[in-house]
Every structure is written in C-alpha cells, then in structure tokens.
XYZ file of C-alpha atoms in Angstrom:
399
model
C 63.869 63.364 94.643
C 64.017 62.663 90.802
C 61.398 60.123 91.011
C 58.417 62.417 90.269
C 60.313 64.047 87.006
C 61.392 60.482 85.516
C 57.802 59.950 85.616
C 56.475 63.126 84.447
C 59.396 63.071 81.384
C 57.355 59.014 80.017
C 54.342 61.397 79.779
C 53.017 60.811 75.951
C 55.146 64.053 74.345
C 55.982 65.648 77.662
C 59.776 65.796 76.695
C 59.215 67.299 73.656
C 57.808 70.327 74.711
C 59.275 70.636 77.278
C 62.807 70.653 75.699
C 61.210 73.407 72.861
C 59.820 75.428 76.163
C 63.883 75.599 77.004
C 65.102 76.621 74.060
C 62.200 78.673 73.120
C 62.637 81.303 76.687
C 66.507 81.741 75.755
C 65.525 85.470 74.324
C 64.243 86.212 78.224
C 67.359 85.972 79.600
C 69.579 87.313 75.696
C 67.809 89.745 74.300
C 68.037 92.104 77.171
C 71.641 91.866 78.001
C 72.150 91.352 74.272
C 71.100 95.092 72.896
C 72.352 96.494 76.044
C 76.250 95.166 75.104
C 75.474 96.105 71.424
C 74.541 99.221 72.052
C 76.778 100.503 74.756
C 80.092 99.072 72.170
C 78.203 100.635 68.633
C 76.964 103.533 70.423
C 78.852 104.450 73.057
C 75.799 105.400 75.596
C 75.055 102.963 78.087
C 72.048 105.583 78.992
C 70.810 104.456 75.584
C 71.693 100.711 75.516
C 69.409 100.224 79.130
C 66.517 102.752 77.634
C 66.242 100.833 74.076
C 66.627 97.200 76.523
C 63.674 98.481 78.718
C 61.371 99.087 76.039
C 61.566 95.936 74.989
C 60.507 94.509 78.593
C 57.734 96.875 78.784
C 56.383 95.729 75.092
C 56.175 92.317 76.207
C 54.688 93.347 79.234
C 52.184 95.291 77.520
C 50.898 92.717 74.969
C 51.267 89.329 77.614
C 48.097 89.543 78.634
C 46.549 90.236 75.221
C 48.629 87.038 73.497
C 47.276 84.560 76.607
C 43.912 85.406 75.957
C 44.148 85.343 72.408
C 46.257 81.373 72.667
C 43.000 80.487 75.008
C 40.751 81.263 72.266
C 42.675 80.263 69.148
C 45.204 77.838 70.504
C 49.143 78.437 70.493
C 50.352 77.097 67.430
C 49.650 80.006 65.141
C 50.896 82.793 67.363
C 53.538 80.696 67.880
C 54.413 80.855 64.538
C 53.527 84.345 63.967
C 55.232 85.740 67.292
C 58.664 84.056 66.561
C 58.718 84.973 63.229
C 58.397 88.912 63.918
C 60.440 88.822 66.785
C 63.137 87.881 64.780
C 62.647 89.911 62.322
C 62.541 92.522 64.994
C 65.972 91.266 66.293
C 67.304 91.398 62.325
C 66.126 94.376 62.012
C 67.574 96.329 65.407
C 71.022 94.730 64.438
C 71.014 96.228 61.180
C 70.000 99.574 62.726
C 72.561 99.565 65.403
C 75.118 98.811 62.211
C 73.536 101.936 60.060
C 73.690 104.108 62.849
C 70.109 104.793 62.642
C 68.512 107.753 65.236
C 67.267 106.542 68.951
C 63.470 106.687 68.189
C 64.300 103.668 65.297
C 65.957 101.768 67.958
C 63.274 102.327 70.217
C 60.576 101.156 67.467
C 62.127 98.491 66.400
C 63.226 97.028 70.432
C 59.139 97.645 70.838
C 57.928 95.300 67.961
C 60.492 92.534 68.931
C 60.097 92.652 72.230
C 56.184 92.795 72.136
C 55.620 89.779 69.564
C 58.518 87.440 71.242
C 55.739 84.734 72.481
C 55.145 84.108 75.901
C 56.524 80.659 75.758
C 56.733 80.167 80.025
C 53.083 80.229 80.075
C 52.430 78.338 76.557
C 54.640 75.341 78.377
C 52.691 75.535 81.767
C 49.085 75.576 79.790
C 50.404 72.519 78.418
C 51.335 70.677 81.489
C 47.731 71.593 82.959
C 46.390 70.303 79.868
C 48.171 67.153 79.816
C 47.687 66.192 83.373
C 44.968 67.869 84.785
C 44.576 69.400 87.818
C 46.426 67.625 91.666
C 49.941 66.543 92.452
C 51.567 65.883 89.210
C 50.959 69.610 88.050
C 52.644 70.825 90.906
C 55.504 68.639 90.202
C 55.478 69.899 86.598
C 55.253 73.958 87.844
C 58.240 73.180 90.115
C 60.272 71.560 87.301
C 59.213 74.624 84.867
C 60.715 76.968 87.438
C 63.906 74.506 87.734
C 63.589 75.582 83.290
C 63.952 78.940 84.050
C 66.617 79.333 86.134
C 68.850 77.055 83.805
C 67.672 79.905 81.041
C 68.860 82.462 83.170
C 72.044 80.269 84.296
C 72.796 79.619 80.728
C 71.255 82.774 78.878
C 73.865 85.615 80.216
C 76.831 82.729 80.529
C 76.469 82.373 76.277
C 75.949 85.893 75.386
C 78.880 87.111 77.332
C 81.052 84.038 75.364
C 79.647 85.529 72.038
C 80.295 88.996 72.446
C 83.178 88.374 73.781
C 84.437 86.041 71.542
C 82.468 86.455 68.629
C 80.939 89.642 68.153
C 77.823 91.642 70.095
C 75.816 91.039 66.386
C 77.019 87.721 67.078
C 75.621 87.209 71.069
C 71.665 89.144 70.038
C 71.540 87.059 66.995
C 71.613 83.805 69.486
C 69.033 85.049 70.832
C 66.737 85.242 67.518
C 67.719 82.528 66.512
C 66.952 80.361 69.388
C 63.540 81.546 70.016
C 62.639 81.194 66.463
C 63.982 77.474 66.707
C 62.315 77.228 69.903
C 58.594 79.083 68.809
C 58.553 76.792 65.871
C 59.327 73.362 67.531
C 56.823 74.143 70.378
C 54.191 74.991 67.257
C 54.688 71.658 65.591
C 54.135 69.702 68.674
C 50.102 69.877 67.557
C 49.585 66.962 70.294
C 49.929 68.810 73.354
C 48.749 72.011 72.140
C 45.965 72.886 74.134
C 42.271 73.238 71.943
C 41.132 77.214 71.473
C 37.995 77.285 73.083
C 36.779 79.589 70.407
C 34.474 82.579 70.233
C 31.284 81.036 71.392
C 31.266 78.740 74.080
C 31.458 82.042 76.763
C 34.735 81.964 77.894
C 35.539 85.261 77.488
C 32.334 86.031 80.206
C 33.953 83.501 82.826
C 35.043 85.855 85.369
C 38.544 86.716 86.608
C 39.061 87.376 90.528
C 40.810 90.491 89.378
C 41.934 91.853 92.898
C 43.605 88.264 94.107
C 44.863 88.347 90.375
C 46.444 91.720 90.524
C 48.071 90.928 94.302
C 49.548 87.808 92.661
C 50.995 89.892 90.197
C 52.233 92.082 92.290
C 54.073 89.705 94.337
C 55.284 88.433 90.861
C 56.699 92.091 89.944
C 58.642 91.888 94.144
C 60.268 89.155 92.653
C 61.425 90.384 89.799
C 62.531 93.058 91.257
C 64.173 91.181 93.734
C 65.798 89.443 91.195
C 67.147 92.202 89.447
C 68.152 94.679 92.481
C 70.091 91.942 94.186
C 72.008 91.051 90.717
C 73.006 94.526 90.687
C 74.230 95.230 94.249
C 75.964 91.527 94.045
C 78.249 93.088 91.315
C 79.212 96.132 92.967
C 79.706 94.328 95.778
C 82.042 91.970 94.172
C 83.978 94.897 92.475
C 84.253 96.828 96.030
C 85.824 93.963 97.669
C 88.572 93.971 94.636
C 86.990 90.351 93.153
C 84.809 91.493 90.326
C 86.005 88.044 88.531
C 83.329 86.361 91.864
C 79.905 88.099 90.613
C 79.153 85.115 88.140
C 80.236 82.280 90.531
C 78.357 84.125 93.373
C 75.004 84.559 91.038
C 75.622 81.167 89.622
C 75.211 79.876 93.659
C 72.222 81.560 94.109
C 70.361 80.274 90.696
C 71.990 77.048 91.701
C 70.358 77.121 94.871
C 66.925 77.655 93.798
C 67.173 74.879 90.929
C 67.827 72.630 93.538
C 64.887 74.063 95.924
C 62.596 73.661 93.195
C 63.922 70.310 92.583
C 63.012 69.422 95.755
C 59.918 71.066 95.936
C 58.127 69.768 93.232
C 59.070 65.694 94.605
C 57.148 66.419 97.772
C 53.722 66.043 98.201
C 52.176 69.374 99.673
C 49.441 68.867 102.136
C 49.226 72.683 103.274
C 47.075 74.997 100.830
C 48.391 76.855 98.322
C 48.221 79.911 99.554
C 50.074 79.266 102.885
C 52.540 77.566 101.164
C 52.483 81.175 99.156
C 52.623 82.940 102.500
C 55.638 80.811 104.105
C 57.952 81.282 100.589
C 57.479 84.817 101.051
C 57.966 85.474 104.103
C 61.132 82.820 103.997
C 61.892 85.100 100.950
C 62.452 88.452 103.452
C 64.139 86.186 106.362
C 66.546 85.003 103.908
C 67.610 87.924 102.194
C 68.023 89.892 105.514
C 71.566 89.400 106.290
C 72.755 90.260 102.974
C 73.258 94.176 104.148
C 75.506 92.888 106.985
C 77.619 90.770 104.674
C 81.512 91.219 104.733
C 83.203 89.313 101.743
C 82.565 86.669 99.280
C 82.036 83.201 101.010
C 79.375 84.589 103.599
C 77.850 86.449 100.587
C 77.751 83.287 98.554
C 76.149 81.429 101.509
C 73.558 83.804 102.564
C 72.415 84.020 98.187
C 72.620 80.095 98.360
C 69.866 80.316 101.198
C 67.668 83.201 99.530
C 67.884 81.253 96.172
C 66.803 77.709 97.697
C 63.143 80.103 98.311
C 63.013 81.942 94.957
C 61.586 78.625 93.123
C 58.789 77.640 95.813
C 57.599 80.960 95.896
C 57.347 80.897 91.739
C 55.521 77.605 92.010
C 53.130 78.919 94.669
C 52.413 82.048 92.647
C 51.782 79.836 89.574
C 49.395 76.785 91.816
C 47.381 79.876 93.492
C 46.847 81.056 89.677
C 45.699 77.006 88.762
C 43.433 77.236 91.623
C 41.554 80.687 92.039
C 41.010 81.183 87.965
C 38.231 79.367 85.469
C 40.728 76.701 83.255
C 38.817 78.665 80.022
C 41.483 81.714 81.101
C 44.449 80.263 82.331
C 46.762 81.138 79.787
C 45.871 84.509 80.167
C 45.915 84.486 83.878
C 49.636 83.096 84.152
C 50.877 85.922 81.794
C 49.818 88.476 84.101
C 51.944 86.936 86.796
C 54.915 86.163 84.342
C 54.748 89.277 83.210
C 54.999 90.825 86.536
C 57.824 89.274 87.295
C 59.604 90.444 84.486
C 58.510 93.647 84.608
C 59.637 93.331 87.955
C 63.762 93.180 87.008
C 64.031 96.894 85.113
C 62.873 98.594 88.362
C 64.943 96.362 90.825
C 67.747 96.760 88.510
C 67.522 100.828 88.458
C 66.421 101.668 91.937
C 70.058 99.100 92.919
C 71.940 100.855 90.561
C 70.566 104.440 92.290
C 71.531 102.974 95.634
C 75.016 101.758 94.663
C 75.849 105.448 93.805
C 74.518 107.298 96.748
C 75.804 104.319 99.485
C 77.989 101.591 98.339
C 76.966 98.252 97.848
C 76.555 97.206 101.405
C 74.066 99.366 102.291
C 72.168 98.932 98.845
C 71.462 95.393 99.980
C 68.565 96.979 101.935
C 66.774 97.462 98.316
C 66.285 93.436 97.739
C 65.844 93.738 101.636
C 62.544 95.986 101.704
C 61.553 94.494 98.180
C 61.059 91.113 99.926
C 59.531 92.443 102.898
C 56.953 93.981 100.478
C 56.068 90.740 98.918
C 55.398 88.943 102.368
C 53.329 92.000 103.376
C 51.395 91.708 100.024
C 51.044 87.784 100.245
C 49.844 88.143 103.877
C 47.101 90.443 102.787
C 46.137 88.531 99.313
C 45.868 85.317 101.772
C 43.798 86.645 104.229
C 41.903 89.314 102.199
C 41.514 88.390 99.001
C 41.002 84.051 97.892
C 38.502 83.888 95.789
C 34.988 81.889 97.003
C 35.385 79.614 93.876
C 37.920 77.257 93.177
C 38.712 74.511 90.577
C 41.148 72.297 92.005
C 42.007 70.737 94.833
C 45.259 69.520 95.398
C-alpha cells in the first residue's frame, strides 16, 4: 500500500515541500483552539474566547479565494513570505493584547488580520503536486497522501497545544502556532523549484471561465464536512463526559482521525477506474451510512468503532472533492479553485461546532448525534445533485 508514496517521496524536491506543507498548516488546527484557551483563562468569557476564534476562521475564509487567485498570477513565494510574516505578527500582537487587557473590538481586529493573511498553505502544496506531476494517477496518489497531511495536523495540532498550555503557558501553546507557520511559510517560499510559474497579467487567465455552480456545490459539500467534522467533535465530548469517561474523548477522536489516515492511505495506492465524480457520490453517501448509528450508540468501545468506520470515509471523500476540482476547472485557476473548497471546509467546523453545542444543551449527547447525522445526509443529497446536474461539458484530465 506504501508503494505509490515511496515513489512519489524520490520525486525531484517532492519531500521537501511536502514536509514545509506539514509544518506550515500547524496554525489550522492551533490557532483556533489556541486563542480560545487564552482567552477563556485571561478573560474569563468563553462567549468571548469562541467569538474572537471565529473571526479568525471567517477572515481566512474571506480572503482564500482572493490569495489563490492572486498565487496563480504571481506565484506563491512572495505571499508566502508576506502572509506568514503578518500572521505572526498578528499572533504577537493578539498575545500582547490578551496580556494588556485590551477591549473586545482589539481582539477582534487583531484575530481578523492574523487569521486573514495566515497563507493557504493546503492548496499552495496541492498546486505543487499538480505542477510537478501533471495530471492521471500519480496526482491522485499525491491528493490522498495530502489528506493523510492533514489529519496528522489535526492529530498532532490540538495534542501539542493542550501539552503547552497545560504545561507551559496558553502564551506559550498560540505562540507554537506562529511560530510554526512562519517556519513553515518560509521553507515552502524558498523551495523556488517546485513553485509553480505566475501566469501573469496577460496571457488571459483571468477570462478562462470557472463552472461556478459545480464549483459552489463542491464547496458546499466541502463546508458538510467541515461541519461534520466539527459537530461530531463536539457531541463525542459530551458524550464521553455523560458516560463518566471524559479522560476517552481524545483516544476516541484520535480513532476516528486514525481511521481516515489509514483510508486515505489506502486510497491513494489504488488505481481508480470509476470517475471522479461517482467515486464523489459513493464517499458521500458512505459518509451518511457510516455516521448513522452514532445516535444509537451506548458507551465507549461501540462509539470508538462506529467513528473508526465514519473516519476510514472522511479522506476519500476529501480526495474526491479535490480530483473533481483537478478535473472540471482550467489548470490557469486551480489554486484559486481548491481554496474555495478548502475554505468551505473550514468554514464548515464553526457552524458544526455551534449548532452540536446547541443540541447538547437542549437533548444530551445521544440525541445530538443526529446533527453530524443530517449534516452527512446533506452532503450525499448535494453530491447526488452536483453529479447528475451540474459536471461541467469541459474537462482537462482524464484519469
């Protein structure tokens, strides 16, 4: 199964940036958690901490779009450069706020700017990978291994901010963060070899057109993933704290991340025959069978089993999301095309997060399990009707 990576990794400066694309997404899974614990300890007001932490999502949500088309014109290295810089700045400077006790709307300006420059380094990586090896069976191997990066970010991420607040201090645990990205930004920026050419202002590739609707349903599905994500993270901790094992909630998540690193593993070592966008279809729709039982779940092994199974669909689905977006969209736009779905799905994980949180309170965490439930019903539903409804005529690859 490890065949396909081994080969991938002897790529001419593969490695390289793909160890920088690691380090370099850290903040995604940090920053968040990392203000929220600062906050809620300086400040007293977890109301506050989850406000200032969702206005930095949104920020980056906002200008993801607006950084991939600017890195397809100009190349990545200089926002790069620019991006990691400010965002740690941004970091330096909400730490030093939190400290001075300065008023809400500083913390709020401040979370904006650093989460709104912090560069879009998921999609920099995968631009890279299509640049490097074109478009067929090796680029899907290299999407499935960049969703096998992302859960070890989000495996890691939480695991070393906990140690540091704990530990350390919560200054301590969001100044990993900055400091990680900014190591990460900068070594992905001086990797000039496998940065892919800005096509620049003339050559028309701002006029090559974008199937906008299959675009926004793939960004949509995106956004019922993250919200999947995020809603099931919640309801697993309450559930763990009903049952009188709170100590179980990062064993049981670690399970489910596990099981979708090893699903996208496997996933990217076989060679797909089916299109794209039925293998798009079947990971949703897996997606909703999967998470279906978690409602009727009764303690901590069955709960750990039934995540194990949803997780083992969560990275095929990514991958799909991510091929359909290689396929249906002109390579002069790609970065920006792949932000929109990134960006979906973390704008997805707020949302999931709040509307579990809401459902904890009014029913108990059994019955909240219906919120990841319906979430991944939606994104079948929406697959089945971006599939049928809305492929775009063109395409430029064929795998």
């Amino acid at each position: 199964m490890l065949k396909p990576y081994v080969h991938l990794m002897r790529r001419p400066g593969a490695g390289a940036f793909f160890a920088a694309g690691i380090v370099g997404r850290m903040p995604i899974s940090m920053i968040g958690l990392g203000i929220v614990i600062l906050i809620a300890q300086e400040k007293g007001s977890y109301g506050l901490a989850g406000a200032v932490s969702g206005v930095a999502v949104v920020a980056g949500a906002l200008t993801g779009p607006i950084q991939g088309r600017l890195v397809d014109r100009f190349g990545q290295r200089r926002l790069l450069l620019v991006g990691t810089v400010f965002c740690t700045i941004g970091l330096a400077g909400l730490l030093f706020a939190v400290n001075a006790d300065a008023p809400a709307w500083v913390l709020y300006l401040i979370s904006f700017v650093a989460g709104g420059t912090r560069p879009q380094v998921g999609s920099f990586v995968r631009a890279r990978w299509t640049h490097l090896l074109g478009r067929g069976r090796a680029l899907q191997t290299a999407f499935a291994l960049e969703a096998v990066g992302d859960e070890v970010v989000f495996i890691v991420g939480p695991v070393l901010v906990a140690v540091l607040a704990n530990q350390v201090s919560p200054y301590a645990a969001l100044g990993a963060a900055g400091a990680l990205g900014l190591a990460g930004g900068i070594w992905l920026a001086l990797l000039k070899a496998s940065d892919p050419p800005g096509r620049g202002r003339s050559d028309g590739a701002e006029k090559a057109p974008l199937p906008w609707l299959s675009l926004l349903l793939l960004s949509l599905i995106g956004l019922g993933l993250g919200a999947t994500l995020g809603s099931a993270e919640v309801v697993t901790i309450a559930f763990t704290a009903e049952v009188g094992q709170p100590d179980m909630s990062g064993v049981v998540l670690a399970v489910w991340a596990f099981g979708s690193l090893l699903a996208g593993l496997w996933y990217g070592s076989v060679h797909w025959r089916a299109p794209v966008e039925r293998r798009l279809l079947i990971g949703t729709i897996a997606l909703a069978i999967t998470l279906s039982p978690l409602p009727w779940v009764g303690n901590i092994v069955m709960l750990a089993i039934v995540l194990f199974g949803a997780g083992m669909t969560i990275a095929p689905t990514m991958v799909a999301v991510t091929a359909c977006v290689e396929e249906w969209v002109p390579p002069q736009r790609l970065t920006e095309a792949i932000t929109w779905t990134v960006t979906g799905i973390l704008l997805g994980v707020a949302p999931g997060n709040a509307a579990a949180g809401h459902a904890v309170d009014l029913w108990g965490a059994s019955t909240a399990y219906w919120v990841p439930v319906i979430i991944g019903i939606a994104c079948a539903l929406v697959a089945s009707v971006s599939v049928t409804f809305a492929r775009p005529r063109t395409r430029f690859a064929h795998n």
